[in-house]
PDB file of N, CA, C and O in Angstrom:
ATOM      1  N   MET A   1    -134.192  61.304 -76.118  1.00  0.00           N
ATOM      2  CA  MET A   1    -135.341  61.623 -76.946  1.00  0.00           C
ATOM      3  C   MET A   1    -135.914  60.346 -77.528  1.00  0.00           C
ATOM      4  O   MET A   1    -135.191  59.521 -78.035  1.00  0.00           O
ATOM      5  N   ASN A   2    -137.198  60.286 -77.519  1.00  0.00           N
ATOM      6  CA  ASN A   2    -137.818  59.116 -78.132  1.00  0.00           C
ATOM      7  C   ASN A   2    -138.213  59.444 -79.580  1.00  0.00           C
ATOM      8  O   ASN A   2    -138.106  60.578 -80.031  1.00  0.00           O
ATOM      9  N   SER A   3    -138.683  58.462 -80.286  1.00  0.00           N
ATOM     10  CA  SER A   3    -138.987  58.628 -81.713  1.00  0.00           C
ATOM     11  C   SER A   3    -140.140  59.599 -81.946  1.00  0.00           C
ATOM     12  O   SER A   3    -140.165  60.319 -82.931  1.00  0.00           O
ATOM     13  N   THR A   4    -141.083  59.670 -81.031  1.00  0.00           N
ATOM     14  CA  THR A   4    -142.206  60.604 -81.180  1.00  0.00           C
ATOM     15  C   THR A   4    -141.732  62.040 -81.075  1.00  0.00           C
ATOM     16  O   THR A   4    -142.141  62.896 -81.855  1.00  0.00           O
ATOM     17  N   THR A   5    -140.859  62.305 -80.134  1.00  0.00           N
ATOM     18  CA  THR A   5    -140.322  63.657 -79.976  1.00  0.00           C
ATOM     19  C   THR A   5    -139.519  64.063 -81.196  1.00  0.00           C
ATOM     20  O   THR A   5    -139.625  65.200 -81.686  1.00  0.00           O
ATOM     21  N   ILE A   6    -138.716  63.162 -81.726  1.00  0.00           N
ATOM     22  CA  ILE A   6    -137.921  63.449 -82.917  1.00  0.00           C
ATOM     23  C   ILE A   6    -138.840  63.732 -84.105  1.00  0.00           C
ATOM     24  O   ILE A   6    -138.632  64.675 -84.859  1.00  0.00           O
ATOM     25  N   LEU A   7    -139.872  62.933 -84.270  1.00  0.00           N
ATOM     26  CA  LEU A   7    -140.819  63.117 -85.366  1.00  0.00           C
ATOM     27  C   LEU A   7    -141.530  64.457 -85.258  1.00  0.00           C
ATOM     28  O   LEU A   7    -141.653  65.184 -86.246  1.00  0.00           O
ATOM     29  N   LEU A   8    -141.985  64.812 -84.064  1.00  0.00           N
ATOM     30  CA  LEU A   8    -142.660  66.097 -83.870  1.00  0.00           C
ATOM     31  C   LEU A   8    -141.716  67.264 -84.129  1.00  0.00           C
ATOM     32  O   LEU A   8    -142.109  68.283 -84.682  1.00  0.00           O
ATOM     33  N   THR A   9    -140.458  67.125 -83.735  1.00  0.00           N
ATOM     34  CA  THR A   9    -139.473  68.176 -83.987  1.00  0.00           C
ATOM     35  C   THR A   9    -139.252  68.353 -85.482  1.00  0.00           C
ATOM     36  O   THR A   9    -139.178  69.477 -85.981  1.00  0.00           O
ATOM     37  N   GLN A  10    -139.174  67.255 -86.222  1.00  0.00           N
ATOM     38  CA  GLN A  10    -138.993  67.327 -87.666  1.00  0.00           C
ATOM     39  C   GLN A  10    -140.190  67.981 -88.344  1.00  0.00           C
ATOM     40  O   GLN A  10    -140.040  68.796 -89.246  1.00  0.00           O
ATOM     41  N   VAL A  11    -141.391  67.629 -87.916  1.00  0.00           N
ATOM     42  CA  VAL A  11    -142.606  68.208 -88.489  1.00  0.00           C
ATOM     43  C   VAL A  11    -142.644  69.704 -88.215  1.00  0.00           C
ATOM     44  O   VAL A  11    -142.980  70.508 -89.082  1.00  0.00           O
ATOM     45  N   LYS A  12    -142.290  70.097 -86.994  1.00  0.00           N
ATOM     46  CA  LYS A  12    -142.287  71.517 -86.634  1.00  0.00           C
ATOM     47  C   LYS A  12    -141.259  72.272 -87.465  1.00  0.00           C
ATOM     48  O   LYS A  12    -141.532  73.362 -87.964  1.00  0.00           O
ATOM     49  N   ASP A  13    -140.060  71.708 -87.656  1.00  0.00           N
ATOM     50  CA  ASP A  13    -139.026  72.353 -88.457  1.00  0.00           C
ATOM     51  C   ASP A  13    -139.479  72.516 -89.906  1.00  0.00           C
ATOM     52  O   ASP A  13    -139.266  73.561 -90.512  1.00  0.00           O
ATOM     53  N   GLU A  14    -140.121  71.490 -90.451  1.00  0.00           N
ATOM     54  CA  GLU A  14    -140.608  71.583 -91.823  1.00  0.00           C
ATOM     55  C   GLU A  14    -141.705  72.624 -91.940  1.00  0.00           C
ATOM     56  O   GLU A  14    -141.796  73.337 -92.936  1.00  0.00           O
ATOM     57  N   SER A  15    -142.547  72.732 -90.916  1.00  0.00           N
ATOM     58  CA  SER A  15    -143.611  73.725 -90.927  1.00  0.00           C
ATOM     59  C   SER A  15    -143.031  75.138 -90.901  1.00  0.00           C
ATOM     60  O   SER A  15    -143.485  76.007 -91.628  1.00  0.00           O
ATOM     61  N   VAL A  16    -142.022  75.352 -90.086  1.00  0.00           N
ATOM     62  CA  VAL A  16    -141.374  76.670 -90.008  1.00  0.00           C
ATOM     63  C   VAL A  16    -140.697  76.992 -91.341  1.00  0.00           C
ATOM     64  O   VAL A  16    -140.809  78.103 -91.855  1.00  0.00           O
ATOM     65  N   LYS A  17    -140.021  76.013 -91.926  1.00  0.00           N
ATOM     66  CA  LYS A  17    -139.364  76.229 -93.222  1.00  0.00           C
ATOM     67  C   LYS A  17    -140.395  76.523 -94.303  1.00  0.00           C
ATOM     68  O   LYS A  17    -140.186  77.370 -95.153  1.00  0.00           O
ATOM     69  N   GLY A  18    -141.503  75.818 -94.273  1.00  0.00           N
ATOM     70  CA  GLY A  18    -142.565  76.034 -95.262  1.00  0.00           C
ATOM     71  C   GLY A  18    -143.156  77.426 -95.156  1.00  0.00           C
ATOM     72  O   GLY A  18    -143.395  78.083 -96.160  1.00  0.00           O
ATOM     73  N   ARG A  19    -143.393  77.875 -93.928  1.00  0.00           N
ATOM     74  CA  ARG A  19    -143.932  79.229 -93.744  1.00  0.00           C
ATOM     75  C   ARG A  19    -142.933  80.280 -94.177  1.00  0.00           C
ATOM     76  O   ARG A  19    -143.301  81.275 -94.799  1.00  0.00           O
ATOM     77  N   ALA A  20    -141.667  80.064 -93.894  1.00  0.00           N
ATOM     78  CA  ALA A  20    -140.640  81.027 -94.309  1.00  0.00           C
ATOM     79  C   ALA A  20    -140.549  81.081 -95.830  1.00  0.00           C
ATOM     80  O   ALA A  20    -140.432  82.168 -96.414  1.00  0.00           O
ATOM     81  N   MET A  21    -140.617  79.932 -96.479  1.00  0.00           N
ATOM     82  CA  MET A  21    -140.576  79.888 -97.939  1.00  0.00           C
ATOM     83  C   MET A  21    -141.799  80.573 -98.530  1.00  0.00           C
ATOM     84  O   MET A  21    -141.696  81.323 -99.502  1.00  0.00           O
ATOM     85  N   PHE A  22    -142.964  80.358 -97.931  1.00  0.00           N
ATOM     86  CA  PHE A  22    -144.188  81.002 -98.407  1.00  0.00           C
ATOM     87  C   PHE A  22    -144.086  82.517 -98.285  1.00  0.00           C
ATOM     88  O   PHE A  22    -144.477  83.242 -99.193  1.00  0.00           O
ATOM     89  N   ARG A  23    -143.532  82.992 -97.175  1.00  0.00           N
ATOM     90  CA  ARG A  23    -143.355  84.440 -97.008  1.00  0.00           C
ATOM     91  C   ARG A  23    -142.378  85.001 -98.025  1.00  0.00           C
ATOM     92  O   ARG A  23    -142.585  86.094 -98.545  1.00  0.00           O
ATOM     93  N   LEU A  24    -141.308  84.262 -98.342  1.00  0.00           N
ATOM     94  CA  LEU A  24    -140.361  84.719 -99.350  1.00  0.00           C
ATOM     95  C   LEU A  24    -141.002  84.794-100.729  1.00  0.00           C
ATOM     96  O   LEU A  24    -140.749  85.719-101.492  1.00  0.00           O
ATOM     97  N   ILE A  25    -141.828  83.819-101.042  1.00  0.00           N
ATOM     98  CA  ILE A  25    -142.485  83.809-102.347  1.00  0.00           C
ATOM     99  C   ILE A  25    -143.491  84.954-102.446  1.00  0.00           C
ATOM    100  O   ILE A  25    -143.610  85.594-103.494  1.00  0.00           O
ATOM    101  N   ARG A  26    -144.208  85.226-101.358  1.00  0.00           N
ATOM    102  CA  ARG A  26    -145.205  86.300-101.353  1.00  0.00           C
ATOM    103  C   ARG A  26    -144.579  87.682-101.351  1.00  0.00           C
ATOM    104  O   ARG A  26    -145.185  88.643-101.829  1.00  0.00           O
ATOM    105  N   ASP A  27    -143.367  87.820-100.821  1.00  0.00           N
ATOM    106  CA  ASP A  27    -142.714  89.121-100.692  1.00  0.00           C
ATOM    107  C   ASP A  27    -142.321  89.636-102.071  1.00  0.00           C
ATOM    108  O   ASP A  27    -141.616  88.974-102.808  1.00  0.00           O
ATOM    109  N   ARG A  28    -142.754  90.816-102.417  1.00  0.00           N
ATOM    110  CA  ARG A  28    -142.479  91.386-103.732  1.00  0.00           C
ATOM    111  C   ARG A  28    -141.467  92.535-103.686  1.00  0.00           C
ATOM    112  O   ARG A  28    -141.216  93.162-104.701  1.00  0.00           O
ATOM    113  N   SER A  29    -140.879  92.818-102.547  1.00  0.00           N
ATOM    114  CA  SER A  29    -139.981  93.973-102.446  1.00  0.00           C
ATOM    115  C   SER A  29    -138.680  93.752-103.200  1.00  0.00           C
ATOM    116  O   SER A  29    -138.077  94.695-103.693  1.00  0.00           O
ATOM    117  N   GLY A  30    -138.226  92.519-103.335  1.00  0.00           N
ATOM    118  CA  GLY A  30    -136.983  92.256-104.044  1.00  0.00           C
ATOM    119  C   GLY A  30    -137.141  92.176-105.545  1.00  0.00           C
ATOM    120  O   GLY A  30    -136.161  92.226-106.285  1.00  0.00           O
ATOM    121  N   VAL A  31    -138.380  92.084-106.013  1.00  0.00           N
ATOM    122  CA  VAL A  31    -138.619  91.944-107.445  1.00  0.00           C
ATOM    123  C   VAL A  31    -138.140  93.177-108.194  1.00  0.00           C
ATOM    124  O   VAL A  31    -137.508  93.070-109.243  1.00  0.00           O
ATOM    125  N   THR A  32    -138.394  94.353-107.674  1.00  0.00           N
ATOM    126  CA  THR A  32    -137.988  95.587-108.333  1.00  0.00           C
ATOM    127  C   THR A  32    -136.476  95.676-108.429  1.00  0.00           C
ATOM    128  O   THR A  32    -135.941  96.068-109.471  1.00  0.00           O
ATOM    129  N   ALA A  33    -135.778  95.304-107.393  1.00  0.00           N
ATOM    130  CA  ALA A  33    -134.322  95.340-107.420  1.00  0.00           C
ATOM    131  C   ALA A  33    -133.768  94.379-108.467  1.00  0.00           C
ATOM    132  O   ALA A  33    -132.818  94.702-109.187  1.00  0.00           O
ATOM    133  N   ILE A  34    -134.376  93.221-108.584  1.00  0.00           N
ATOM    134  CA  ILE A  34    -133.934  92.258-109.594  1.00  0.00           C
ATOM    135  C   ILE A  34    -134.203  92.789-110.990  1.00  0.00           C
ATOM    136  O   ILE A  34    -133.362  92.665-111.893  1.00  0.00           O
ATOM    137  N   GLU A  35    -135.346  93.415-111.193  1.00  0.00           N
ATOM    138  CA  GLU A  35    -135.653  93.992-112.501  1.00  0.00           C
ATOM    139  C   GLU A  35    -134.654  95.081-112.862  1.00  0.00           C
ATOM    140  O   GLU A  35    -134.176  95.140-114.000  1.00  0.00           O
ATOM    141  N   TYR A  36    -134.329  95.951-111.920  1.00  0.00           N
ATOM    142  CA  TYR A  36    -133.346  96.988-112.191  1.00  0.00           C
ATOM    143  C   TYR A  36    -131.973  96.395-112.492  1.00  0.00           C
ATOM    144  O   TYR A  36    -131.247  96.887-113.355  1.00  0.00           O
ATOM    145  N   ALA A  37    -131.604  95.341-111.802  1.00  0.00           N
ATOM    146  CA  ALA A  37    -130.320  94.695-112.070  1.00  0.00           C
ATOM    147  C   ALA A  37    -130.286  94.095-113.470  1.00  0.00           C
ATOM    148  O   ALA A  37    -129.272  94.191-114.180  1.00  0.00           O
ATOM    149  N   LEU A  38    -131.381  93.479-113.890  1.00  0.00           N
ATOM    150  CA  LEU A  38    -131.446  92.921-115.241  1.00  0.00           C
ATOM    151  C   LEU A  38    -131.381  94.011-116.305  1.00  0.00           C
ATOM    152  O   LEU A  38    -130.693  93.858-117.324  1.00  0.00           O
ATOM    153  N   ILE A  39    -132.069  95.115-116.081  1.00  0.00           N
ATOM    154  CA  ILE A  39    -132.027  96.231-117.029  1.00  0.00           C
ATOM    155  C   ILE A  39    -130.617  96.814-117.096  1.00  0.00           C
ATOM    156  O   ILE A  39    -130.093  97.092-118.182  1.00  0.00           O
ATOM    157  N   ALA A  40    -129.976  96.992-115.943  1.00  0.00           N
ATOM    158  CA  ALA A  40    -128.617  97.535-115.919  1.00  0.00           C
ATOM    159  C   ALA A  40    -127.640  96.609-116.635  1.00  0.00           C
ATOM    160  O   ALA A  40    -126.750  97.076-117.367  1.00  0.00           O
ATOM    161  N   SER A  41    -127.793  95.306-116.467  1.00  0.00           N
ATOM    162  CA  SER A  41    -126.888  94.384-117.153  1.00  0.00           C
ATOM    163  C   SER A  41    -127.131  94.403-118.654  1.00  0.00           C
ATOM    164  O   SER A  41    -126.184  94.327-119.440  1.00  0.00           O
ATOM    165  N   LEU A  42    -128.371  94.545-119.083  1.00  0.00           N
ATOM    166  CA  LEU A  42    -128.670  94.645-120.508  1.00  0.00           C
ATOM    167  C   LEU A  42    -128.068  95.911-121.101  1.00  0.00           C
ATOM    168  O   LEU A  42    -127.482  95.880-122.193  1.00  0.00           O
ATOM    169  N   VAL A  43    -128.177  97.024-120.400  1.00  0.00           N
ATOM    170  CA  VAL A  43    -127.582  98.280-120.866  1.00  0.00           C
ATOM    171  C   VAL A  43    -126.065  98.145-120.931  1.00  0.00           C
ATOM    172  O   VAL A  43    -125.429  98.617-121.882  1.00  0.00           O
ATOM    173  N   ALA A  44    -125.460  97.495-119.957  1.00  0.00           N
ATOM    174  CA  ALA A  44    -124.009  97.314-119.957  1.00  0.00           C
ATOM    175  C   ALA A  44    -123.558  96.467-121.143  1.00  0.00           C
ATOM    176  O   ALA A  44    -122.563  96.785-121.804  1.00  0.00           O
ATOM    177  N   VAL A  45    -124.276  95.413-121.438  1.00  0.00           N
ATOM    178  CA  VAL A  45    -123.928  94.562-122.588  1.00  0.00           C
ATOM    179  C   VAL A  45    -124.067  95.342-123.885  1.00  0.00           C
ATOM    180  O   VAL A  45    -123.193  95.269-124.780  1.00  0.00           O
ATOM    181  N   ALA A  46    -125.132  96.121-124.021  1.00  0.00           N
ATOM    182  CA  ALA A  46    -125.325  96.937-125.226  1.00  0.00           C
ATOM    183  C   ALA A  46    -124.221  97.989-125.355  1.00  0.00           C
ATOM    184  O   ALA A  46    -123.709  98.237-126.450  1.00  0.00           O
ATOM    185  N   ALA A  47    -123.832  98.605-124.240  1.00  0.00           N
ATOM    186  CA  ALA A  47    -122.772  99.614-124.278  1.00  0.00           C
ATOM    187  C   ALA A  47    -121.435  98.989-124.660  1.00  0.00           C
ATOM    188  O   ALA A  47    -120.684  99.561-125.460  1.00  0.00           O
ATOM    189  N   ILE A  48    -121.123  97.831-124.126  1.00  0.00           N
ATOM    190  CA  ILE A  48    -119.862  97.162-124.472  1.00  0.00           C
ATOM    191  C   ILE A  48    -119.839  96.812-125.952  1.00  0.00           C
ATOM    192  O   ILE A  48    -118.826  97.009-126.637  1.00  0.00           O
ATOM    193  N   ALA A  49    -120.956  96.320-126.472  1.00  0.00           N
ATOM    194  CA  ALA A  49    -121.028  95.980-127.897  1.00  0.00           C
ATOM    195  C   ALA A  49    -120.857  97.231-128.757  1.00  0.00           C
ATOM    196  O   ALA A  49    -120.124  97.211-129.757  1.00  0.00           O
ATOM    197  N   ALA A  50    -121.511  98.306-128.382  1.00  0.00           N
ATOM    198  CA  ALA A  50    -121.407  99.552-129.146  1.00  0.00           C
ATOM    199  C   ALA A  50    -119.996 100.121-129.092  1.00  0.00           C
ATOM    200  O   ALA A  50    -119.447 100.559-130.110  1.00  0.00           O
ATOM    201  N   PHE A  51    -119.378 100.114-127.919  1.00  0.00           N
ATOM    202  CA  PHE A  51    -118.029 100.648-127.796  1.00  0.00           C
ATOM    203  C   PHE A  51    -117.025  99.824-128.582  1.00  0.00           C
ATOM    204  O   PHE A  51    -116.113 100.370-129.183  1.00  0.00           O
ATOM    205  N   SER A  52    -117.189  98.520-128.574  1.00  0.00           N
ATOM    206  CA  SER A  52    -116.244  97.687-129.325  1.00  0.00           C
ATOM    207  C   SER A  52    -116.424  97.901-130.825  1.00  0.00           C
ATOM    208  O   SER A  52    -115.451  97.937-131.575  1.00  0.00           O
ATOM    209  N   LEU A  53    -117.662  98.076-131.286  1.00  0.00           N
ATOM    210  CA  LEU A  53    -117.912  98.337-132.700  1.00  0.00           C
ATOM    211  C   LEU A  53    -117.351  99.692-133.107  1.00  0.00           C
ATOM    212  O   LEU A  53    -116.680  99.811-134.131  1.00  0.00           O
ATOM    213  N   VAL A  54    -117.605 100.712-132.321  1.00  0.00           N
ATOM    214  CA  VAL A  54    -117.086 102.055-132.612  1.00  0.00           C
ATOM    215  C   VAL A  54    -115.566 102.054-132.544  1.00  0.00           C
ATOM    216  O   VAL A  54    -114.894 102.664-133.384  1.00  0.00           O
ATOM    217  N   GLY A  55    -115.008 101.349-131.570  1.00  0.00           N
ATOM    218  CA  GLY A  55    -113.551 101.292-131.446  1.00  0.00           C
ATOM    219  C   GLY A  55    -112.900 100.648-132.658  1.00  0.00           C
ATOM    220  O   GLY A  55    -111.863 101.105-133.140  1.00  0.00           O
ATOM    221  N   THR A  56    -113.489  99.603-133.194  1.00  0.00           N
ATOM    222  CA  THR A  56    -112.955  98.931-134.380  1.00  0.00           C
ATOM    223  C   THR A  56    -113.036  99.845-135.588  1.00  0.00           C
ATOM    224  O   THR A  56    -112.068  99.970-136.351  1.00  0.00           O
ATOM    225  N   ASN A  57    -114.171 100.511-135.775  1.00  0.00           N
ATOM    226  CA  ASN A  57    -114.317 101.434-136.906  1.00  0.00           C
ATOM    227  C   ASN A  57    -113.380 102.625-136.775  1.00  0.00           C
ATOM    228  O   ASN A  57    -112.804 103.086-137.765  1.00  0.00           O
ATOM    229  N   LEU A  58    -113.213 103.129-135.576  1.00  0.00           N
ATOM    230  CA  LEU A  58    -112.334 104.267-135.347  1.00  0.00           C
ATOM    231  C   LEU A  58    -110.883 103.883-135.595  1.00  0.00           C
ATOM    232  O   LEU A  58    -110.128 104.668-136.181  1.00  0.00           O
ATOM    233  N   SER A  59    -110.508 102.702-135.201  1.00  0.00           N
ATOM    234  CA  SER A  59    -109.151 102.226-135.427  1.00  0.00           C
ATOM    235  C   SER A  59    -108.861 102.116-136.916  1.00  0.00           C
ATOM    236  O   SER A  59    -107.789 102.521-137.386  1.00  0.00           O
ATOM    237  N   SER A  60    -109.783 101.575-137.694  1.00  0.00           N
ATOM    238  CA  SER A  60    -109.568 101.458-139.137  1.00  0.00           C
ATOM    239  C   SER A  60    -109.545 102.827-139.801  1.00  0.00           C
ATOM    240  O   SER A  60    -108.783 103.054-140.743  1.00  0.00           O
ATOM    241  N   THR A  61    -110.330 103.778-139.311  1.00  0.00           N
ATOM    242  CA  THR A  61    -110.312 105.144-139.855  1.00  0.00           C
ATOM    243  C   THR A  61    -108.955 105.793-139.620  1.00  0.00           C
ATOM    244  O   THR A  61    -108.380 106.410-140.536  1.00  0.00           O
ATOM    245  N   PHE A  62    -108.426 105.662-138.403  1.00  0.00           N
ATOM    246  CA  PHE A  62    -107.106 106.225-138.112  1.00  0.00           C
ATOM    247  C   PHE A  62    -106.010 105.543-138.935  1.00  0.00           C
ATOM    248  O   PHE A  62    -105.054 106.172-139.360  1.00  0.00           O
ATOM    249  N   SER A  63    -106.161 104.269-139.195  1.00  0.00           N
ATOM    250  CA  SER A  63    -105.191 103.552-140.026  1.00  0.00           C
ATOM    251  C   SER A  63    -105.226 104.066-141.460  1.00  0.00           C
ATOM    252  O   SER A  63    -104.176 104.236-142.090  1.00  0.00           O
ATOM    253  N   ASN A  64    -106.422 104.322-141.981  1.00  0.00           N
ATOM    254  CA  ASN A  64    -106.544 104.877-143.318  1.00  0.00           C
ATOM    255  C   ASN A  64    -105.943 106.272-143.402  1.00  0.00           C
ATOM    256  O   ASN A  64    -105.255 106.616-144.385  1.00  0.00           O
ATOM    257  N   VAL A  65    -106.180 107.109-142.400  1.00  0.00           N
ATOM    258  CA  VAL A  65    -105.628 108.471-142.374  1.00  0.00           C
ATOM    259  C   VAL A  65    -104.104 108.404-142.281  1.00  0.00           C
ATOM    260  O   VAL A  65    -103.395 109.124-142.986  1.00  0.00           O
ATOM    261  N   ALA A  66    -103.571 107.510-141.473  1.00  0.00           N
ATOM    262  CA  ALA A  66    -102.123 107.371-141.342  1.00  0.00           C
ATOM    263  C   ALA A  66    -101.521 106.873-142.641  1.00  0.00           C
ATOM    264  O   ALA A  66    -100.409 107.280-143.022  1.00  0.00           O
ATOM    265  N   GLY A  67    -102.221 106.005-143.333  1.00  0.00           N
ATOM    266  CA  GLY A  67    -101.726 105.501-144.621  1.00  0.00           C
ATOM    267  C   GLY A  67    -101.713 106.593-145.694  1.00  0.00           C
ATOM    268  O   GLY A  67    -100.838 106.606-146.558  1.00  0.00           O
ATOM    269  N   CYS A  68    -102.675 107.495-145.637  1.00  0.00           N
ATOM    270  CA  CYS A  68    -102.725 108.591-146.602  1.00  0.00           C
ATOM    271  C   CYS A  68    -101.652 109.636-146.331  1.00  0.00           C
ATOM    272  O   CYS A  68    -101.218 110.332-147.257  1.00  0.00           O
ATOM    273  N   LEU A  69    -101.209 109.780-145.118  1.00  0.00           N
ATOM    274  CA  LEU A  69    -100.176 110.754-144.787  1.00  0.00           C
ATOM    275  C   LEU A  69     -98.851 110.214-145.209  1.00  0.00           C
ATOM    276  O   LEU A  69     -97.938 110.774-145.623  1.00  0.00           O
TER     277      LEU A  69
END
């Protein structure tokens, strides 16, 4: 291979990569899935926080009841 062939091959590869990247950026089908994943993770974090808070309060309530008995 001579230097011209190598250069043309590199330009062609970059052009193909550029078009593929442009198509990925234009494609909006994955955006909804990402949004749902973010919402689900936010709900999971809120649920974990709520359960840990309720669990701590419930534990102290049972301790108070056991102390009164």
